[in-house]
Every structure is written in C-alpha cells, then in structure tokens.
GROMACS .gro file of N, CA and C in nm:
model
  507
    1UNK      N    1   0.082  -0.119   0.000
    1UNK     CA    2   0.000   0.000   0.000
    1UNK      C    3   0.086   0.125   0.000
    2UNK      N    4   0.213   0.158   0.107
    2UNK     CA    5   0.268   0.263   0.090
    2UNK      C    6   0.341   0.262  -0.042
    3UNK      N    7   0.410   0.187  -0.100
    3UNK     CA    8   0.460   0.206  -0.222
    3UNK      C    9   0.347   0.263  -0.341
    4UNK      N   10   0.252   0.182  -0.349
    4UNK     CA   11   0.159   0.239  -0.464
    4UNK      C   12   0.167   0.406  -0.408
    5UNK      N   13   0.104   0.448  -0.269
    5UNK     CA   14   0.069   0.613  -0.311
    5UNK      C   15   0.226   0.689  -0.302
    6UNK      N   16   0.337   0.640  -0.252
    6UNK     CA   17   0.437   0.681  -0.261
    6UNK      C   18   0.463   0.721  -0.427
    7UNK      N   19   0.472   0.592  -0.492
    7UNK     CA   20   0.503   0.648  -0.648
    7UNK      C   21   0.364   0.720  -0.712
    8UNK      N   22   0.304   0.692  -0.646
    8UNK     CA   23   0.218   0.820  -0.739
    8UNK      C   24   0.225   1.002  -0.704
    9UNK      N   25   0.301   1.005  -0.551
    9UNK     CA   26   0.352   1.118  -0.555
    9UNK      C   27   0.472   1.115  -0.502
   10UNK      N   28   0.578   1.156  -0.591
   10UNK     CA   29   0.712   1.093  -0.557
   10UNK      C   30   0.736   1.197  -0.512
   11UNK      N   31   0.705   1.361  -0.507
   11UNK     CA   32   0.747   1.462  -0.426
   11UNK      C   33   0.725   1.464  -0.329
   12UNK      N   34   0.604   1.392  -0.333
   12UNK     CA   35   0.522   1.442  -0.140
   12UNK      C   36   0.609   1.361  -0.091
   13UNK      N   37   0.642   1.211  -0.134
   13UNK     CA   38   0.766   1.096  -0.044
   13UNK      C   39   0.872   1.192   0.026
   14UNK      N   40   0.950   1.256  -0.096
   14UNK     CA   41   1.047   1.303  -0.063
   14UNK      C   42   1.086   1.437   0.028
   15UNK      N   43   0.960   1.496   0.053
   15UNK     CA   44   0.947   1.577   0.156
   15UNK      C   45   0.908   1.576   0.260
   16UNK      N   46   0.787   1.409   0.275
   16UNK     CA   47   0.781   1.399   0.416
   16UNK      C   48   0.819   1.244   0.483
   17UNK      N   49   0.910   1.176   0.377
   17UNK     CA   50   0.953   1.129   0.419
   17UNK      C   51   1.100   1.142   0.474
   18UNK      N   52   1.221   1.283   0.411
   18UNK     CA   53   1.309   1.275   0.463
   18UNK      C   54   1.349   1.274   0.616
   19UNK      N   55   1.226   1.376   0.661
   19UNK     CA   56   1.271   1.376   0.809
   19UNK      C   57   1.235   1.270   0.910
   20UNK      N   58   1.233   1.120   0.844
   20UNK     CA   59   1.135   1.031   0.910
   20UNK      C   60   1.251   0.929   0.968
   21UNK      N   61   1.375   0.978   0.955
   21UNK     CA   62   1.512   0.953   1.019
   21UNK      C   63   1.487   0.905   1.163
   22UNK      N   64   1.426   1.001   1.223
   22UNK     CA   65   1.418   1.006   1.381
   22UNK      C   66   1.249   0.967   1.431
   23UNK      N   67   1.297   0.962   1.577
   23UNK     CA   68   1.140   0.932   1.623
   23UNK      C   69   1.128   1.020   1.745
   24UNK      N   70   1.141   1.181   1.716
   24UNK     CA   71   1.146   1.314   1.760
   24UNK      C   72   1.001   1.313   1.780
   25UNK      N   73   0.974   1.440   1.864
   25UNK     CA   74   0.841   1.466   1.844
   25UNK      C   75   0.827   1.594   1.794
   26UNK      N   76   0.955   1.659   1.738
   26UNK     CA   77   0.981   1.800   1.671
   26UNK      C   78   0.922   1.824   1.533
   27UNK      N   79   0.791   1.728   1.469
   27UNK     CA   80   0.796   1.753   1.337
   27UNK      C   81   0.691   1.883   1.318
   28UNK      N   82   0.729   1.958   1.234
   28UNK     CA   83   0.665   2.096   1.198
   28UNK      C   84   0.598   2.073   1.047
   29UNK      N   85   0.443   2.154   1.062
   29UNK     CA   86   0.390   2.100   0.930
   29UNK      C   87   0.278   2.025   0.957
   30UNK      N   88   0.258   1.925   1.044
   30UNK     CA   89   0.224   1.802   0.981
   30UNK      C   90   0.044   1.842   0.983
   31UNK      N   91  -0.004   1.943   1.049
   31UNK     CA   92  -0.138   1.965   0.973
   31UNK      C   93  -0.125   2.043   0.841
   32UNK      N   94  -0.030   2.135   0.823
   32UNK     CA   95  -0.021   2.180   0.648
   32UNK      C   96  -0.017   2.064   0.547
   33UNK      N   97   0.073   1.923   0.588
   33UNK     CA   98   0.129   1.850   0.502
   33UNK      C   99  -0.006   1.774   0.458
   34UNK      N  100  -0.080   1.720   0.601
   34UNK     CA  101  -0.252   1.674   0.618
   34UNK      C  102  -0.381   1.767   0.498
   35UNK      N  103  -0.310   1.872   0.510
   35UNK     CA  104  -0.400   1.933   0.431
   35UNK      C  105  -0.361   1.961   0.287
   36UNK      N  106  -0.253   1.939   0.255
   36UNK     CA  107  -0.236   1.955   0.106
   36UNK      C  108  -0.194   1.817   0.035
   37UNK      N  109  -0.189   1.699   0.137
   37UNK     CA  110  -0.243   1.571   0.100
   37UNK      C  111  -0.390   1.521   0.059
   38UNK      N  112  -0.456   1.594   0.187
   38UNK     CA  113  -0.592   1.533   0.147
   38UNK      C  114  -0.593   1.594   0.020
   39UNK      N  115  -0.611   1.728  -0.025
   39UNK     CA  116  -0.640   1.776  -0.140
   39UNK      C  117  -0.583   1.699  -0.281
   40UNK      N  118  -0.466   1.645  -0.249
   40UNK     CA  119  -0.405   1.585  -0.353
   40UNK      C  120  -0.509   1.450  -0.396
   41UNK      N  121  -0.503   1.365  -0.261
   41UNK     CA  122  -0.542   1.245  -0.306
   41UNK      C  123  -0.691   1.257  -0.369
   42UNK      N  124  -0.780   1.331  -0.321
   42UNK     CA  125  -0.893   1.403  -0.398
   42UNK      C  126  -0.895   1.420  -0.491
   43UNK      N  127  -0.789   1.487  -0.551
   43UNK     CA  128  -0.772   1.543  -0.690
   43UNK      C  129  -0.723   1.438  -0.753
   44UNK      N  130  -0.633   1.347  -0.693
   44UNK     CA  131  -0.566   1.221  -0.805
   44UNK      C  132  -0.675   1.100  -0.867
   45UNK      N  133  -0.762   1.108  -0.808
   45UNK     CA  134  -0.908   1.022  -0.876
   45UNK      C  135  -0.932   1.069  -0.955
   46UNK      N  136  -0.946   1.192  -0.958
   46UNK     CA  137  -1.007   1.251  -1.079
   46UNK      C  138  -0.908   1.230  -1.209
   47UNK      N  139  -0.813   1.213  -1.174
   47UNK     CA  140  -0.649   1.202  -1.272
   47UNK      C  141  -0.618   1.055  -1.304
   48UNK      N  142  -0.699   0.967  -1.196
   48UNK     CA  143  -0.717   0.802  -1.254
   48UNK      C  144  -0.582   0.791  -1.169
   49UNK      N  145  -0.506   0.857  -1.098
   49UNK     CA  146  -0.372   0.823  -1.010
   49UNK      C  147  -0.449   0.696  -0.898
   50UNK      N  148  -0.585   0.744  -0.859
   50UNK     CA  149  -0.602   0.696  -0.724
   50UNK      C  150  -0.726   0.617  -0.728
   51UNK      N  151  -0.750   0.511  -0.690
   51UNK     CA  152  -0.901   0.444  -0.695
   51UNK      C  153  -0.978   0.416  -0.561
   52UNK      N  154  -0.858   0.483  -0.450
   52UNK     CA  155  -0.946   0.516  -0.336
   52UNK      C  156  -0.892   0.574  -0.250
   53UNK      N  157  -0.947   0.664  -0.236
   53UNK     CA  158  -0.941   0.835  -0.185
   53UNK      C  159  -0.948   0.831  -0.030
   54UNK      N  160  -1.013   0.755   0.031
   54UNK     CA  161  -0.960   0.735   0.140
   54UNK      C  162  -0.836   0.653   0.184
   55UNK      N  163  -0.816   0.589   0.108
   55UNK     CA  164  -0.707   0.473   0.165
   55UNK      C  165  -0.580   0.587   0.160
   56UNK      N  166  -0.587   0.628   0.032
   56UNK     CA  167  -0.486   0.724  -0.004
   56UNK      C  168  -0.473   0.840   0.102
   57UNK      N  169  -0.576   0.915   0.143
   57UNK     CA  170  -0.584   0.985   0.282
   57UNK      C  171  -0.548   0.928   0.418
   58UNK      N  172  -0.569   0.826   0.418
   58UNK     CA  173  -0.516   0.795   0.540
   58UNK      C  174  -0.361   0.724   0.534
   59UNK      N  175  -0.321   0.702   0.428
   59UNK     CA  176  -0.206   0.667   0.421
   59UNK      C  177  -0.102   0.823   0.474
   60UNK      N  178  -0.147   0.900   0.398
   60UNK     CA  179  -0.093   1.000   0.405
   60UNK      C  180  -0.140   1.079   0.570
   61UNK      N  181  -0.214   1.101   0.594
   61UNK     CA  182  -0.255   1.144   0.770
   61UNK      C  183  -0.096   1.071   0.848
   62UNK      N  184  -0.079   0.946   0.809
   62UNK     CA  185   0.041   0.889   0.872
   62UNK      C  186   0.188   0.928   0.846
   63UNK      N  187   0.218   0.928   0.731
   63UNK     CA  188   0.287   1.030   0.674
   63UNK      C  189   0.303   1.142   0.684
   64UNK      N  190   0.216   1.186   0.726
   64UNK     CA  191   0.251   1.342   0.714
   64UNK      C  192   0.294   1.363   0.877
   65UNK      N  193   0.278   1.293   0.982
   65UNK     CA  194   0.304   1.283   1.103
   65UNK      C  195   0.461   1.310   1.150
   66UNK      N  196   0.548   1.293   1.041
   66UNK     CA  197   0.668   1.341   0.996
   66UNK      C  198   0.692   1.507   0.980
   67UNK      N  199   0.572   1.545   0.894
   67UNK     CA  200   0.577   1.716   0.909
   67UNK      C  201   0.656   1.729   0.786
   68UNK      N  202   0.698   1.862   0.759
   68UNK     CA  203   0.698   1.896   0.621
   68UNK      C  204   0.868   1.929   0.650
   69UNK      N  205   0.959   1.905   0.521
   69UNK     CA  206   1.100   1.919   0.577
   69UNK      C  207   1.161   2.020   0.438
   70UNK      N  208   1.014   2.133   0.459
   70UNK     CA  209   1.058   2.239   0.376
   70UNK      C  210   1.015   2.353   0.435
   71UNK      N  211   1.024   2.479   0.411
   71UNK     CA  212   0.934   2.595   0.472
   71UNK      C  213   0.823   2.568   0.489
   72UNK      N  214   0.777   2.622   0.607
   72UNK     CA  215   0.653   2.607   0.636
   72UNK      C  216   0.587   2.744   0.576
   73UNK      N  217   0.453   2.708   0.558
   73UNK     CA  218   0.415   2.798   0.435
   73UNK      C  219   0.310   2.874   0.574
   74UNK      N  220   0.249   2.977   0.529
   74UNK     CA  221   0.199   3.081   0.583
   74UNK      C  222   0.044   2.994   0.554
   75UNK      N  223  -0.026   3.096   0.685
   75UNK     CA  224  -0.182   3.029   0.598
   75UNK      C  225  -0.219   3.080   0.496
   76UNK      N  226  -0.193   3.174   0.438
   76UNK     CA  227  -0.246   3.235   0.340
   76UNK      C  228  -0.217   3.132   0.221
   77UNK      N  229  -0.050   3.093   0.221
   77UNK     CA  230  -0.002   3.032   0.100
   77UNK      C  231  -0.052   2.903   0.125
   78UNK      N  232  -0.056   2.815   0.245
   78UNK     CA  233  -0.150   2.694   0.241
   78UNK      C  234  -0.277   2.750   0.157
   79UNK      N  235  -0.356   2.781   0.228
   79UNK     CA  236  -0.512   2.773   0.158
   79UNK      C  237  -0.497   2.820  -0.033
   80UNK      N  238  -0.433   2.869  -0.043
   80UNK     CA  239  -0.393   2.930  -0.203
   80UNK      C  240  -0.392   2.772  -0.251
   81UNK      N  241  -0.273   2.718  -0.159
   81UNK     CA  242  -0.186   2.571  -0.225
   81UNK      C  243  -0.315   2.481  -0.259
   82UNK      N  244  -0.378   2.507  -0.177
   82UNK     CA  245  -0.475   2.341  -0.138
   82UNK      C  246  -0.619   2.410  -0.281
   83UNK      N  247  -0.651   2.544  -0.239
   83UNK     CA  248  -0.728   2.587  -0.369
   83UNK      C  249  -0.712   2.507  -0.509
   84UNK      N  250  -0.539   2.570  -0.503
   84UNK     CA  251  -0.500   2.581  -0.652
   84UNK      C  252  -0.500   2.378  -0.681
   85UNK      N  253  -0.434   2.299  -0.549
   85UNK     CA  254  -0.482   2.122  -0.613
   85UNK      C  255  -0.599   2.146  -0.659
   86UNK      N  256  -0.712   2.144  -0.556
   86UNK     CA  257  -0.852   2.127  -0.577
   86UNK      C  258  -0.913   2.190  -0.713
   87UNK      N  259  -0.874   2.295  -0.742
   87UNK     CA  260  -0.894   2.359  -0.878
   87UNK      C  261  -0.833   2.257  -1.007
   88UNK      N  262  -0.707   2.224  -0.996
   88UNK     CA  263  -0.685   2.116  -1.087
   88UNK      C  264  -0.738   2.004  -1.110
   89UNK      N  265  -0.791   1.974  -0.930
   89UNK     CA  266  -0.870   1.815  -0.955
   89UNK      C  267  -0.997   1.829  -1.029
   90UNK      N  268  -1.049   1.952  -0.996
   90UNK     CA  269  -1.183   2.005  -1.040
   90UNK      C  270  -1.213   1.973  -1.197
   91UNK      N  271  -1.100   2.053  -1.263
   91UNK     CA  272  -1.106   2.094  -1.374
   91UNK      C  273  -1.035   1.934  -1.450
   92UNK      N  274  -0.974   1.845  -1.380
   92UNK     CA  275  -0.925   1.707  -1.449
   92UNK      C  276  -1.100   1.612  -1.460
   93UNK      N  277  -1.156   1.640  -1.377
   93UNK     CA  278  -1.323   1.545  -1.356
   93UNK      C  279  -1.350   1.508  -1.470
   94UNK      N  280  -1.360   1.615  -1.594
   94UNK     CA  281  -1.437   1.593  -1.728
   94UNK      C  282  -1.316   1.508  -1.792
   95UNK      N  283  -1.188   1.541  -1.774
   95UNK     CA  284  -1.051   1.525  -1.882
   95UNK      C  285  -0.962   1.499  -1.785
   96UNK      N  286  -0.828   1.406  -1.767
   96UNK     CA  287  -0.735   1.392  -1.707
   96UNK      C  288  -0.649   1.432  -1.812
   97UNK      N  289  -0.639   1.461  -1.906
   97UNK     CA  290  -0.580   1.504  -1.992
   97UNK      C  291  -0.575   1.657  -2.024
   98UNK      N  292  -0.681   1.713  -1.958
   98UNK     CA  293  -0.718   1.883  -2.004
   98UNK      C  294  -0.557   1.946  -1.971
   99UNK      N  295  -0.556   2.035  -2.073
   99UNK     CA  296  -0.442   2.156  -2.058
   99UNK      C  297  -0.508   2.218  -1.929
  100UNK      N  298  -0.391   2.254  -1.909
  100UNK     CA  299  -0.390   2.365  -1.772
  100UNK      C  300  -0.427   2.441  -1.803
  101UNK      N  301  -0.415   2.525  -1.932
  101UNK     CA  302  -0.463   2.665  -2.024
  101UNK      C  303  -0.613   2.686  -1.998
  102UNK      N  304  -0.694   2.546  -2.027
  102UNK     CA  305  -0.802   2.518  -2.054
  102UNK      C  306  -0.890   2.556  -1.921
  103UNK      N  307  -0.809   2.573  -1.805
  103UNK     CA  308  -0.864   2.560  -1.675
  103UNK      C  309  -0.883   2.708  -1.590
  104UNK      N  310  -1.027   2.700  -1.604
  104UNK     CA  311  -1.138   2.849  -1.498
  104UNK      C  312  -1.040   2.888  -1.370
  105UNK      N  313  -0.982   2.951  -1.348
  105UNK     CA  314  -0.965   2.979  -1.169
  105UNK      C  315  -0.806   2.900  -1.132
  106UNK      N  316  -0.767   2.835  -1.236
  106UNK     CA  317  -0.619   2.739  -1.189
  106UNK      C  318  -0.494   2.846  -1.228
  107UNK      N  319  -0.415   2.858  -1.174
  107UNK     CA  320  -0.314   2.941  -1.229
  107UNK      C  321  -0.204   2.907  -1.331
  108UNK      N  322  -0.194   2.960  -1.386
  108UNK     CA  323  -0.136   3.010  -1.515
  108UNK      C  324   0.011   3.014  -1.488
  109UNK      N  325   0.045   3.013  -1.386
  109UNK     CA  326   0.201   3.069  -1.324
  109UNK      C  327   0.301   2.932  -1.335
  110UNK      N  328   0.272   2.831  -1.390
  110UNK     CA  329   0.303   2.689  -1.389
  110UNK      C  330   0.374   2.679  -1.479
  111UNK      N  331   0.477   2.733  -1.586
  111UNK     CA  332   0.508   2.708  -1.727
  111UNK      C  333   0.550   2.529  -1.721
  112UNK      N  334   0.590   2.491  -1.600
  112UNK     CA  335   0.585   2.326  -1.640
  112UNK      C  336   0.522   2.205  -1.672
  113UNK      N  337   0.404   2.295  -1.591
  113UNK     CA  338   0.267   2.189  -1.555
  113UNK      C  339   0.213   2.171  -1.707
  114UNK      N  340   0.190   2.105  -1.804
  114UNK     CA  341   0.117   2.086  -1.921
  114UNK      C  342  -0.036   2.089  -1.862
  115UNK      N  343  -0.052   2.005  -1.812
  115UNK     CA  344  -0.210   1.914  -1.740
  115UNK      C  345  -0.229   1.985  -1.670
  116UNK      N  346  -0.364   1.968  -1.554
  116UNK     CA  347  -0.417   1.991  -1.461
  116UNK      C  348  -0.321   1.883  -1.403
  117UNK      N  349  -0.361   1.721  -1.405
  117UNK     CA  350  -0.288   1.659  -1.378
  117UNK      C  351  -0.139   1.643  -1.337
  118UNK      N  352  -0.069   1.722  -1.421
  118UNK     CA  353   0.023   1.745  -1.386
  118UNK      C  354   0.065   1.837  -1.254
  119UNK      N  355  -0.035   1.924  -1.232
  119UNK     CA  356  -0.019   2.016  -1.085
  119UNK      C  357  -0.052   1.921  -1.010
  120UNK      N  358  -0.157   1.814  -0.972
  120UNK     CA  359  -0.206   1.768  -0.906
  120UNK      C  360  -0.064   1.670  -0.863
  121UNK      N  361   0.005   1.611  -0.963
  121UNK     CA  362   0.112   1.503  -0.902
  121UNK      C  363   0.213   1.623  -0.851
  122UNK      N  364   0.259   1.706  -0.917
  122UNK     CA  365   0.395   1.793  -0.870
  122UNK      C  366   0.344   1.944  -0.820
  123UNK      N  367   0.280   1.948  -0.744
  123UNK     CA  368   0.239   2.088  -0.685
  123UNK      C  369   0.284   2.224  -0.675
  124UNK      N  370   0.435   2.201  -0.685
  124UNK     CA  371   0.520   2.283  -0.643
  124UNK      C  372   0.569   2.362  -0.784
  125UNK      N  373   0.525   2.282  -0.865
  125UNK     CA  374   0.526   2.361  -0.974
  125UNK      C  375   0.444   2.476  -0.998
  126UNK      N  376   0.349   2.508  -0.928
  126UNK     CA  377   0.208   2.614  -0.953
  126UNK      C  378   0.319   2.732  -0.861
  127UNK      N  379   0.340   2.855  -0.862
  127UNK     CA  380   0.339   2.947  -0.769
  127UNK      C  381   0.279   2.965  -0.655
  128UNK      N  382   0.154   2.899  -0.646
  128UNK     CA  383   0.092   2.942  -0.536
  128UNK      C  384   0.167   2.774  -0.394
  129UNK      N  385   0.233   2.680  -0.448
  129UNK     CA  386   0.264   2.580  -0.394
  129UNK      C  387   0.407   2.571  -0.419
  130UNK      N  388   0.471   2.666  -0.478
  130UNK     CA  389   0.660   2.695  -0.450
  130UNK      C  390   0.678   2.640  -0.334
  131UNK      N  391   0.636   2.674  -0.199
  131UNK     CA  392   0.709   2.693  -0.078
  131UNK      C  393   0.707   2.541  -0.077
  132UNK      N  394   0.674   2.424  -0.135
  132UNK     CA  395   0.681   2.274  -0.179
  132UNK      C  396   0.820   2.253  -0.233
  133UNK      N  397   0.868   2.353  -0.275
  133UNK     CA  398   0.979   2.276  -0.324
  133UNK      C  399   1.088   2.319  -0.257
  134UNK      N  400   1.212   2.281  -0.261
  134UNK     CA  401   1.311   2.268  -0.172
  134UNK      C  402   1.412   2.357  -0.201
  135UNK      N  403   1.467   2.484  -0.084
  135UNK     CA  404   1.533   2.617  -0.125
  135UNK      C  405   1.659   2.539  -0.153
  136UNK      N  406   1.767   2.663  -0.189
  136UNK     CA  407   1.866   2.718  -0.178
  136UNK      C  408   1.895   2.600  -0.103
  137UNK      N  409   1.924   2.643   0.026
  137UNK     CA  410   1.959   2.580   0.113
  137UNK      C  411   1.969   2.420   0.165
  138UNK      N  412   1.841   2.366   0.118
  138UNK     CA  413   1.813   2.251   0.180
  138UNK      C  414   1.781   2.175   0.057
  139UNK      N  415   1.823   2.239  -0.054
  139UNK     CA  416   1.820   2.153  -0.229
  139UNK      C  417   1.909   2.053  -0.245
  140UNK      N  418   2.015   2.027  -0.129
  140UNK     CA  419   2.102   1.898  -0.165
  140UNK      C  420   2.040   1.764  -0.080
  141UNK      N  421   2.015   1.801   0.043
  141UNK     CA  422   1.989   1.688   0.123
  141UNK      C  423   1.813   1.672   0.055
  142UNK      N  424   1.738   1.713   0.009
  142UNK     CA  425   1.632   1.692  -0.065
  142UNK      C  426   1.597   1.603  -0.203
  143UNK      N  427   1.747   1.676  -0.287
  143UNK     CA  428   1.783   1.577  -0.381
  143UNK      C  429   1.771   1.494  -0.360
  144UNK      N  430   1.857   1.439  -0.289
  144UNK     CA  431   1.925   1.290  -0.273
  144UNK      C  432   1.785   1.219  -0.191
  145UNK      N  433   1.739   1.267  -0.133
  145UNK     CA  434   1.594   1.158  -0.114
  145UNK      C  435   1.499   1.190  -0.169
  146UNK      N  436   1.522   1.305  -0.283
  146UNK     CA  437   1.425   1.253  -0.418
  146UNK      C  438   1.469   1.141  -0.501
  147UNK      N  439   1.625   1.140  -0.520
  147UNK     CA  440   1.681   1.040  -0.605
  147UNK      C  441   1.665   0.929  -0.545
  148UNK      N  442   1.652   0.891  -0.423
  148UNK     CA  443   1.639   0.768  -0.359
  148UNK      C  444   1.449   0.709  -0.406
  149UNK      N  445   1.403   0.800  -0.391
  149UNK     CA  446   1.263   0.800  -0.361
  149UNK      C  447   1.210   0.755  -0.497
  150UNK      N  448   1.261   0.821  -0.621
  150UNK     CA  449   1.238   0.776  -0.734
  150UNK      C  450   1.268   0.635  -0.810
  151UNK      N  451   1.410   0.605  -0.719
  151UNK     CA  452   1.489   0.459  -0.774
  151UNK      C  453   1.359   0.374  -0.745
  152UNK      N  454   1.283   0.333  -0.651
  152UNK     CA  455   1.175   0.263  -0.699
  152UNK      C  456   1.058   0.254  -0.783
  153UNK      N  457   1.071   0.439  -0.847
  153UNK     CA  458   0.930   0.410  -0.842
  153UNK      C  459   0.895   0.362  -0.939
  154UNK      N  460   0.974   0.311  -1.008
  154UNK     CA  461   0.935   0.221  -1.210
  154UNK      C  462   0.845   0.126  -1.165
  155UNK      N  463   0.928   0.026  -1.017
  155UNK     CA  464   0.846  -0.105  -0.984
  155UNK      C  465   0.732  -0.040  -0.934
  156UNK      N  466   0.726   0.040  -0.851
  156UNK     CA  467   0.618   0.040  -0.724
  156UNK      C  468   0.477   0.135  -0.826
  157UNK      N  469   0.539   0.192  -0.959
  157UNK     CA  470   0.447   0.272  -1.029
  157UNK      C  471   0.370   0.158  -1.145
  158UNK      N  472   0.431   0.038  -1.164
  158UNK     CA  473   0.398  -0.098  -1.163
  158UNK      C  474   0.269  -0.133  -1.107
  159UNK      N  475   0.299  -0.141  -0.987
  159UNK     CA  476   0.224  -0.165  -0.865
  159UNK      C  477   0.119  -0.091  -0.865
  160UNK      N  478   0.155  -0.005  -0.850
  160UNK     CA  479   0.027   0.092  -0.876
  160UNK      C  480  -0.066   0.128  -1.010
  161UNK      N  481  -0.054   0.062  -1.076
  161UNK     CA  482  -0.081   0.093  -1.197
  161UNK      C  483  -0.210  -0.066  -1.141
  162UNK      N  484  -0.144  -0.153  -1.137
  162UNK     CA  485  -0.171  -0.258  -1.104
  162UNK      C  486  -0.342  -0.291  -1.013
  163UNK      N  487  -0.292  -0.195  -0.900
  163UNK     CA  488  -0.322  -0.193  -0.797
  163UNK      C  489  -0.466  -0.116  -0.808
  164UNK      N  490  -0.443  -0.015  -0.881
  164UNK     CA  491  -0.576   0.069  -0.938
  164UNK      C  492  -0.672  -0.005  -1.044
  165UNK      N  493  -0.596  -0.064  -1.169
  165UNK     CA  494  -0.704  -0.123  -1.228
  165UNK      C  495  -0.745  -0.223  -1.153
  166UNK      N  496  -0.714  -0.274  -1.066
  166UNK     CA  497  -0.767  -0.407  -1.010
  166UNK      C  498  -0.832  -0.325  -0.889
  167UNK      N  499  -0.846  -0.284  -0.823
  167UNK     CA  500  -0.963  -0.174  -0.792
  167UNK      C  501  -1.056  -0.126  -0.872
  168UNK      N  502  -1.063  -0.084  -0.983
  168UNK     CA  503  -1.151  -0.029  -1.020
  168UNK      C  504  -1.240  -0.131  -1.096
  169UNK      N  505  -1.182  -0.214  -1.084
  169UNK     CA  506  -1.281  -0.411  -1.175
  169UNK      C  507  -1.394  -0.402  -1.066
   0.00000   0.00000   0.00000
C-alpha cells in the first residue's frame, strides 16, 4: 500500500519522508502536510492516479506525522496551495488530460505543468505551492531523497498501476 501512493507522488515521499530519520516529536507542518495531502489524493481520482481516496488519505494522515522538511508555508499560501490542487482536480473530472490553459480559476504561473494533472502530481510547480519545493539551502539533502525516492518508483508505479485497475474491476 505505501509504495503504490508513494510512487504516485514521488514529491510528497520526498518531503515527508526525509525527516522520518528520527522518532522526535519536533515535526513541523504536519497539519499543512494533512491538508495539502488530502487535497491531492482528492484530486488524483479525478487524474485516474487513485481508486481510493480514502485509503490514499489515510495513508498520508500517517505520513505526514513526519511534518513537512521544507518551509513552512503561511496560511495564506496553504489555503492558495490546497485551492490551486482542488482547482486542478476540479477541472481534471471531465478530462485527465485537459491543458492547464483550458482551466477556470487554476493558475497560469506553472510554465511546467502541461495538465491539470500534472499540478495535481507535482504541486510545487504552480506558484501558489513553491514553498513545496526545496530552497537554496536545503536543495542537496532533498535531492538525494528525491533520487532515492524515485529509484523505486518504475516497480512500485507498476504496482500501482496494477493496484488501481484491479480496484476499479
């Protein structure tokens, strides 16, 4: 189970799983991380990533118990962040394929994002969900447990691929 929603969001792994080193009770985040998870896994049904939206939520509630091992974002820029998923999941419902262009109220500020879909897996690509991705500062030790995080995910995106159509039978 953690591998399937792991490779379907290999960023969120790598940000809340780096700090999962220790068994501190210092983690910061972990209702921001709760809340721009749920929004994700919401939105990834609509994208055919996810065939159940709770499992996927509660996987992540556990996960995120780790806390976020990037800036912590302001409320303002949370609620923007979690908008701007939900706006993508919104606008993927009819099309998992729709251009981002194509999309009412989603921002425009994304030159990477092609899809809606595409915001929905990599968030941090939208402006309003930057503070997702990993500064200056903390871009090396981030790397490297993105690069770790990804070495599975050919199999585990396998798995998941797997794992969903045989859910959705």
């Amino acid at each position: 189970m953690s591998s399937t929603c792991c490779a379907l969001f290999s960023a969120a792994c790598a940000f809340t799983l780096l700090s999962a080193g220790g068994c501190g009770t210092d983690a910061k985040g972990v209702d921001d991380c709760r809340d721009i998870e749920q929004a994700r896994c919401a939105a990834a049904k609509n994208c055919g990533l996810v065939a159940d939206v709770g499992e996927c939520q509660r996987f992540y509630r556990d996960q995120c118990l780790h806390g976020l091992a990037v800036s912590l974002p302001t409320s303002t820029q949370l609620k923007k962040c979690v908008a701007t998923i939900n706006g993508a999941g919104m606008c993927a419902m009819a099309d998992s394929n729709i251009e981002l262009s194509a999309c009412d109220g989603v921002t425009q500020s994304a030159p990477d994002a092609k899809t809606a879909c595409d915001l929905v897996t990599n968030p941090e690509l939208a402006s309003e969900c930057s503070f997702l991705a990993p500064d200056a500062d903390g871009g090396s030790s981030l790397g490297g447990g993105a690069a770790g995080a990804n070495d599975g995910d050919s199999s585990a995106a396998a798995g998941a691929a797997g794992a969903s159509g045989s859910a959705g039978s």
